[in-house]
Short mmCIF file of C-alpha atoms in Angstrom, two decimals:
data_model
loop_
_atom_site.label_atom_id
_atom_site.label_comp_id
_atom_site.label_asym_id
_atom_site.label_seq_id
_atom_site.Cartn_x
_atom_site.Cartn_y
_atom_site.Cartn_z
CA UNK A 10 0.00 0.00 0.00
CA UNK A 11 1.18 3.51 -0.79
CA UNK A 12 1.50 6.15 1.53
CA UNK A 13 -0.93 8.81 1.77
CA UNK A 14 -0.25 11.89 -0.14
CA UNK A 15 1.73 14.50 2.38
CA UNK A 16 -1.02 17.23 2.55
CA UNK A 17 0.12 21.14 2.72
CA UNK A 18 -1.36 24.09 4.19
CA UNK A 19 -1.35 27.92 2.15
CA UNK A 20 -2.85 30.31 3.91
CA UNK A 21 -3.20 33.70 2.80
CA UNK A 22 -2.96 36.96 3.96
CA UNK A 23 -5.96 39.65 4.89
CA UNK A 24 -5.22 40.54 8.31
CA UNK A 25 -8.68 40.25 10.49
CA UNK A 26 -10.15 38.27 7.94
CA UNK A 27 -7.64 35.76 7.97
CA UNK A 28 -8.76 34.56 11.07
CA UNK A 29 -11.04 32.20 8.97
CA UNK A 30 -7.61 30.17 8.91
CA UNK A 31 -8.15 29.31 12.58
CA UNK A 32 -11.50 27.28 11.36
CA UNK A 33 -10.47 25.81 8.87
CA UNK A 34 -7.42 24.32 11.18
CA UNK A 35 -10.22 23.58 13.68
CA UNK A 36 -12.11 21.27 11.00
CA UNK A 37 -9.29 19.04 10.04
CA UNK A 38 -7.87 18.54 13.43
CA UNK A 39 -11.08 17.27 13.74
CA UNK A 40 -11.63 15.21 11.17
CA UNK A 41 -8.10 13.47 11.61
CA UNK A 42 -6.39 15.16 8.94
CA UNK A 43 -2.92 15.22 9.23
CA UNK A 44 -1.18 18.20 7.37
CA UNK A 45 2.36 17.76 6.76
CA UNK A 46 3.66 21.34 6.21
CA UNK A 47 2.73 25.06 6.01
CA UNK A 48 3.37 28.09 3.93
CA UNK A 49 1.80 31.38 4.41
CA UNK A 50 1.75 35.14 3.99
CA UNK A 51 0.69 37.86 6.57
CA UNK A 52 -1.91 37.01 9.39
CA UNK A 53 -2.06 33.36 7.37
CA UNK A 54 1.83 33.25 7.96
CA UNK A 55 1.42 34.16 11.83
CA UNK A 56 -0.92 31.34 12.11
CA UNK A 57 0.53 28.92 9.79
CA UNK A 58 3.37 29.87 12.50
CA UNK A 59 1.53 29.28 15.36
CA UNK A 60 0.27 25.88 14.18
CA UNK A 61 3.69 24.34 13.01
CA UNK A 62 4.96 25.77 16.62
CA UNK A 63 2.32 23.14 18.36
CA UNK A 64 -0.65 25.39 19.26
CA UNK A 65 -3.84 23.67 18.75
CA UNK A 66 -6.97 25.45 16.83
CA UNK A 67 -8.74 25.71 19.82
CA UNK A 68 -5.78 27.83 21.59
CA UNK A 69 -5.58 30.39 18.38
CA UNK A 70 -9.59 30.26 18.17
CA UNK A 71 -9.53 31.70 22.31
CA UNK A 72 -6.41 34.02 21.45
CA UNK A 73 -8.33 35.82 18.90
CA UNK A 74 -11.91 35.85 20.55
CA UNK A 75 -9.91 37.63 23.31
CA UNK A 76 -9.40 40.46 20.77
CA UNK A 77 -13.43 41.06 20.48
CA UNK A 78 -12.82 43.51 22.96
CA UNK A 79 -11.60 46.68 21.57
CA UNK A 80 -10.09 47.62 24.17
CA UNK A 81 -7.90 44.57 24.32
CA UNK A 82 -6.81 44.80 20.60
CA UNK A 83 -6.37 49.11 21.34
CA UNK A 84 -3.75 47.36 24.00
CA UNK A 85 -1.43 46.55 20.46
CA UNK A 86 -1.34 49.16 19.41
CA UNK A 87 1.76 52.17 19.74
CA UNK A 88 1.20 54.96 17.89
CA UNK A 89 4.68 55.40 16.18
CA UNK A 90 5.95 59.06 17.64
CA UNK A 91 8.49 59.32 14.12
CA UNK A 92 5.51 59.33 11.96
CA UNK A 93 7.42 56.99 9.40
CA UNK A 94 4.51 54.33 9.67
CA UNK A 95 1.43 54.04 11.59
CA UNK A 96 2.36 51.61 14.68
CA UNK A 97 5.61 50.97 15.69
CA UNK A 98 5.12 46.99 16.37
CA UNK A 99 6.84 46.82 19.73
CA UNK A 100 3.50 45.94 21.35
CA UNK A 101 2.86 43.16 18.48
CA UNK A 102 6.27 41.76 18.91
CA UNK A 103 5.49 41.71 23.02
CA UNK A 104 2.23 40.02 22.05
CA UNK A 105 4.13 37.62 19.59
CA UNK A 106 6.12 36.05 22.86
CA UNK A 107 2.39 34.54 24.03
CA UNK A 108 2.70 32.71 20.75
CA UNK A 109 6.60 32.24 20.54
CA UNK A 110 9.41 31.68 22.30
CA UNK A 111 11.75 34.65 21.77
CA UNK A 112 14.23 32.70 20.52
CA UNK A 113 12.22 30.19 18.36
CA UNK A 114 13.57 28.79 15.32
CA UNK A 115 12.31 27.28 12.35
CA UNK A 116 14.36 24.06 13.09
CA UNK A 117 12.69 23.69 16.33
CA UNK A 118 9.32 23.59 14.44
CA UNK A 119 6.91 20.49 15.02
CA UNK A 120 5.80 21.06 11.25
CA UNK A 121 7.75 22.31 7.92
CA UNK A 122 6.87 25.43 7.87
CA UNK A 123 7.73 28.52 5.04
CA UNK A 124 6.78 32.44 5.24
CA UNK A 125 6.67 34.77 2.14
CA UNK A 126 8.12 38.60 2.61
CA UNK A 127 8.77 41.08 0.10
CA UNK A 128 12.14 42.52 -0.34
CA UNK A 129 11.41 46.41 -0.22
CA UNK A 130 14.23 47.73 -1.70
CA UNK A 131 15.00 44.66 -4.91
CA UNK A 132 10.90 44.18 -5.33
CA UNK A 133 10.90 40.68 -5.14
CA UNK A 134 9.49 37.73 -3.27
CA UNK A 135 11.65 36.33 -0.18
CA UNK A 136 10.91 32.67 1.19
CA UNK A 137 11.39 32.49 4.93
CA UNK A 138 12.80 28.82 5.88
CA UNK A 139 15.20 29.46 8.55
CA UNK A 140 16.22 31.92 11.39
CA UNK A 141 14.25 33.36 14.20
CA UNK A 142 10.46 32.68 13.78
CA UNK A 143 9.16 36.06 15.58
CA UNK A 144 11.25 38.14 13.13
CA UNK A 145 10.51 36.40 10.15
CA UNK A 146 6.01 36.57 11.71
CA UNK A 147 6.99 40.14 11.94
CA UNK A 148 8.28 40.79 8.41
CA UNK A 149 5.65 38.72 6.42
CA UNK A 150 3.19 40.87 8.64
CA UNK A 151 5.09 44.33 7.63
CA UNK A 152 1.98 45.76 6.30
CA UNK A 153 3.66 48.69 4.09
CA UNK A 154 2.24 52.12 5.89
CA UNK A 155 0.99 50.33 8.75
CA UNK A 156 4.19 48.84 10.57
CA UNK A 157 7.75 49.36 9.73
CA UNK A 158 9.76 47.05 7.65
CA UNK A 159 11.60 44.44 9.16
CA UNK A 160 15.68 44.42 8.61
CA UNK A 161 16.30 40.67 8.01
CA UNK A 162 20.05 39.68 6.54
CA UNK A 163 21.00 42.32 4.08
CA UNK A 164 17.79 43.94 3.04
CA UNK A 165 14.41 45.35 4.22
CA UNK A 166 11.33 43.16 4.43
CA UNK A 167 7.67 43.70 3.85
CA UNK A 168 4.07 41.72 3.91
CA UNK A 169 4.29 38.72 1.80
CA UNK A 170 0.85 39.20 0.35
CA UNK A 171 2.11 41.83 -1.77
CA UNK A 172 3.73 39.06 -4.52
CA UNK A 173 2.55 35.58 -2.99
CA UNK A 174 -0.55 35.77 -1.00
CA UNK A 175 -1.63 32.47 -1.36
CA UNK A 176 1.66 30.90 -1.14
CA UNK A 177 0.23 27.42 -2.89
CA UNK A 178 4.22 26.63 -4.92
CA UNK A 179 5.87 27.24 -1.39
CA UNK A 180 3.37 24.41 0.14
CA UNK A 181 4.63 22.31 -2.73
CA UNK A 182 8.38 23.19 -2.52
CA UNK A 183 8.00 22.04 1.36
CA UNK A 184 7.63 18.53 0.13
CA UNK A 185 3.56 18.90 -0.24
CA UNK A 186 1.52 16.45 -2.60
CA UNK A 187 -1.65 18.07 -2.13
CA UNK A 188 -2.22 21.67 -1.25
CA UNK A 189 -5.15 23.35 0.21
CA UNK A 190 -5.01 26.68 -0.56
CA UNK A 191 -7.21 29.65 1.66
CA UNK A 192 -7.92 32.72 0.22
CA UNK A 193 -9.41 35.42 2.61
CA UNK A 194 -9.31 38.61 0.66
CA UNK A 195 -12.35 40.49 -0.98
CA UNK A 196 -12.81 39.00 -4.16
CA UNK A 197 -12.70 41.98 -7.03
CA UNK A 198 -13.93 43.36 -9.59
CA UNK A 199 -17.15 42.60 -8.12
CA UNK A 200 -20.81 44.28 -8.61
CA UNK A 201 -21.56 47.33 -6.62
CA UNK A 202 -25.33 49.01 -6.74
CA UNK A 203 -26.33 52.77 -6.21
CA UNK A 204 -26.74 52.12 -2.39
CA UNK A 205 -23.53 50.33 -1.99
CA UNK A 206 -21.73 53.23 -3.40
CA UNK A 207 -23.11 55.55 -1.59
CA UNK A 208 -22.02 53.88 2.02
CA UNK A 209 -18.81 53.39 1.17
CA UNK A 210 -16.68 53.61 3.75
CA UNK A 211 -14.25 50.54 3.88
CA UNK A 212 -12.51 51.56 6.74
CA UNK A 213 -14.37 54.29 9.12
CA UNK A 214 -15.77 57.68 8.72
CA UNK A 215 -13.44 58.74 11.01
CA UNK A 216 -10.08 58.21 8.89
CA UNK A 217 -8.94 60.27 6.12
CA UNK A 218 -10.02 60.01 2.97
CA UNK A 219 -6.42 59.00 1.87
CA UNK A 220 -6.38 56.29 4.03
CA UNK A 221 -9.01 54.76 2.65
CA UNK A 222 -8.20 55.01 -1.09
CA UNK A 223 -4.74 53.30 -0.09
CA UNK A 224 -6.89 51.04 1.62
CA UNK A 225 -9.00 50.11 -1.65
CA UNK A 226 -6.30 50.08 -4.02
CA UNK A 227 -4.27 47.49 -1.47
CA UNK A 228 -6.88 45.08 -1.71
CA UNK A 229 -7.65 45.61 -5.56
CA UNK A 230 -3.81 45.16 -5.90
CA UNK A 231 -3.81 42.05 -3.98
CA UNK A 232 -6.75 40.25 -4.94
CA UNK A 233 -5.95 40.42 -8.93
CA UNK A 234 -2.11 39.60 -8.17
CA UNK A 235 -4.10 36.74 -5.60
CA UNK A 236 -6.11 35.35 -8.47
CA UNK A 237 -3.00 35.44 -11.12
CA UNK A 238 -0.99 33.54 -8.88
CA UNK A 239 -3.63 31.17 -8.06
CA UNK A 240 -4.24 30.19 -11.59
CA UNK A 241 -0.80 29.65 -12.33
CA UNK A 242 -0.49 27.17 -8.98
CA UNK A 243 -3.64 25.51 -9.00
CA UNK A 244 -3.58 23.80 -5.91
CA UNK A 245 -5.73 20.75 -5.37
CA UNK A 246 -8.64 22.41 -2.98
CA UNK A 247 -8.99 25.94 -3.09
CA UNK A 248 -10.74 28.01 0.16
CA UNK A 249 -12.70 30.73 0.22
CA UNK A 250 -14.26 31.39 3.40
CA UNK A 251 -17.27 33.31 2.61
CA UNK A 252 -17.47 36.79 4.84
CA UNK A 253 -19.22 40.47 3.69
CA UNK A 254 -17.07 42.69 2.35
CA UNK A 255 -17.55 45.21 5.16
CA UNK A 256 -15.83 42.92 7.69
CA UNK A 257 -12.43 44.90 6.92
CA UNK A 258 -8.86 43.93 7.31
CA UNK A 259 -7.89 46.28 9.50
CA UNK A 260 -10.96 46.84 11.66
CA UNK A 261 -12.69 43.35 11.64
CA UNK A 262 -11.15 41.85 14.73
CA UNK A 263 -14.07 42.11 17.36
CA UNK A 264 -15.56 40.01 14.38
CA UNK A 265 -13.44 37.30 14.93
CA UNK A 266 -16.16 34.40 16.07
CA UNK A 267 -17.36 35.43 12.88
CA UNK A 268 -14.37 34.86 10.68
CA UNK A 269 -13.79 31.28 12.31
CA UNK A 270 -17.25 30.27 11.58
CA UNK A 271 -16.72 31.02 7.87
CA UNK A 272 -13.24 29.01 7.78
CA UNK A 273 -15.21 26.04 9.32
CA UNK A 274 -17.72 26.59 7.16
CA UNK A 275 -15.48 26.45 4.22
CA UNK A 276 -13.57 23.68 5.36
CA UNK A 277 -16.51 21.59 5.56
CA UNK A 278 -17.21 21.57 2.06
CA UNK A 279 -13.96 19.84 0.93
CA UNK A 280 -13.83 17.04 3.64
CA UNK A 281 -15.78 14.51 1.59
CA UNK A 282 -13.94 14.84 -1.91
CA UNK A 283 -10.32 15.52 0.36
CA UNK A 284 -11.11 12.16 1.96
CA UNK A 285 -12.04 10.88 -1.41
CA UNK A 286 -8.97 11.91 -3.03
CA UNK A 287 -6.40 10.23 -0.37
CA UNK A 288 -8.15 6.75 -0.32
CA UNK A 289 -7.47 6.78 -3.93
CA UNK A 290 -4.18 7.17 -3.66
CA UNK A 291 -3.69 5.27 -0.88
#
């Protein structure tokens, strides 16, 4: 009898949203499916992290319902006093020590696990396989604007869901036979009515009109280079989690019970023809 095919994790970036990841973990823990490595980009890199570290779904599900409380999730946040980017990240890399030993390592990983960045300066896509796990969460996290970019080796590093979102080839690279692939972004060009229009507001009334169109052109940016990619990787089951449009990147984290139901949600969906496709090649 032949092994079963080694089964690989991509899970893509889109910040509050991309706590649909933690569902869709939940599900195949669940159902006994063993997944052999991870690659990811952005919040899906954190938690493709967190997983290959050894924290269970049900750990990163009560992590992130603590952040329902605004004021909890304000707690992250330090205004950055040199005005270069928005938050200075020395809260998040506090908070990343409740996930990570300081000096954590991608050897001491329980799972394969790979993180996309994007070299700032050269404009190309980095693949994170070794060093010091909490620096490499913080540069495939490096939202451009939002946090600073991360000095790793001889460059500067940025979110990896600016060139590999869905990091599907990674998963493959890892050693992967069969990739399931989670896509969390809003899906564009999409329909909008008279009504929709006219409540736009895909952050807050409260923030600048130039935050917002950076903002919208991010995720227009994202999802096409998203979809490009994703046609050129195919992987074998492709994710995605079904949540409105208006539960935002940035602001959607007291949604977060919400964006786990719609990963197990997802999930579901694929465990009959996943099961299907490993007794086959079993």
């Amino acid at each position: 009898m032949r092994a079963k095919p080694k089964i690989g994790l991509a899970l893509g970036g889109g910040g509050a949203r991309g706590l649909a990841h933690i569902g869709v973990l939940k599900v195949l823990e669940q159902e006994d499916i063993a997944i052999h490595c991870l690659s990811g980009s952005s919040m899906g890199g954190l938690l493709a992290a967190a997983y290959a570290a050894g924290k269970s779904p049900v750990e990163l599900e009560n992590l992130a319902l603590e952040f329902q409380d605004v004021r909890k999730l304000l707690r992250l946040l330090d205004l950055n006093p040199r005005r270069t980017e928005l938050i200075g990240g020395k809260r998040v890399r506090n908070f990343m020590t409740r996930l990570f030993d300081p000096g954590l390592t991608f050897e001491q990983l329980i799972k394969p696990l790979a993180l996309t960045a994007t070299d700032f300066l050269r404009g190309k896509p980095v693949v994170i396989r070794e060093g010091n796990v909490v620096e490499a969460v913080m540069a495939t996290c490096a939202f451009p604007g939002i946090f600073e970019p991360v000095k790793l080796k001889d460059t500067w590093m940025v979110d990896g869901g600016m060139l590999n979102n869905v990091p599907v080839d990674i998963a493959r690279q890892l050693g992967a036979d069969l990739v399931i692939g989670v896509e969390v972004t809003p899906a564009y060009p999409r329909e909008m009515g008279p009504a929709d229009i006219e409540k736009y507001h895909p952050l807050s009334p409260v923030f600048p009109r130039f935050a917002e169109d950076f903002y919208q052109t991010a995720l227009i940016m994202t999802a096409i280079m998203t979809q490009k990619c994703l046609e050129d990787t195919k992987p074998e089951f492709l994710l995605r989690p079904d949540m409105p449009d208006d539960l935002s990147i940035f602001l959607g984290f007291p949604r977060a019970a919400e964006a786990i139901a719609a990963g197990e949600k997802a999930a579901r969906c694929i465990i009959t023809g996943l099961n299907q496709r490993l007794e086959i090649a079993t």
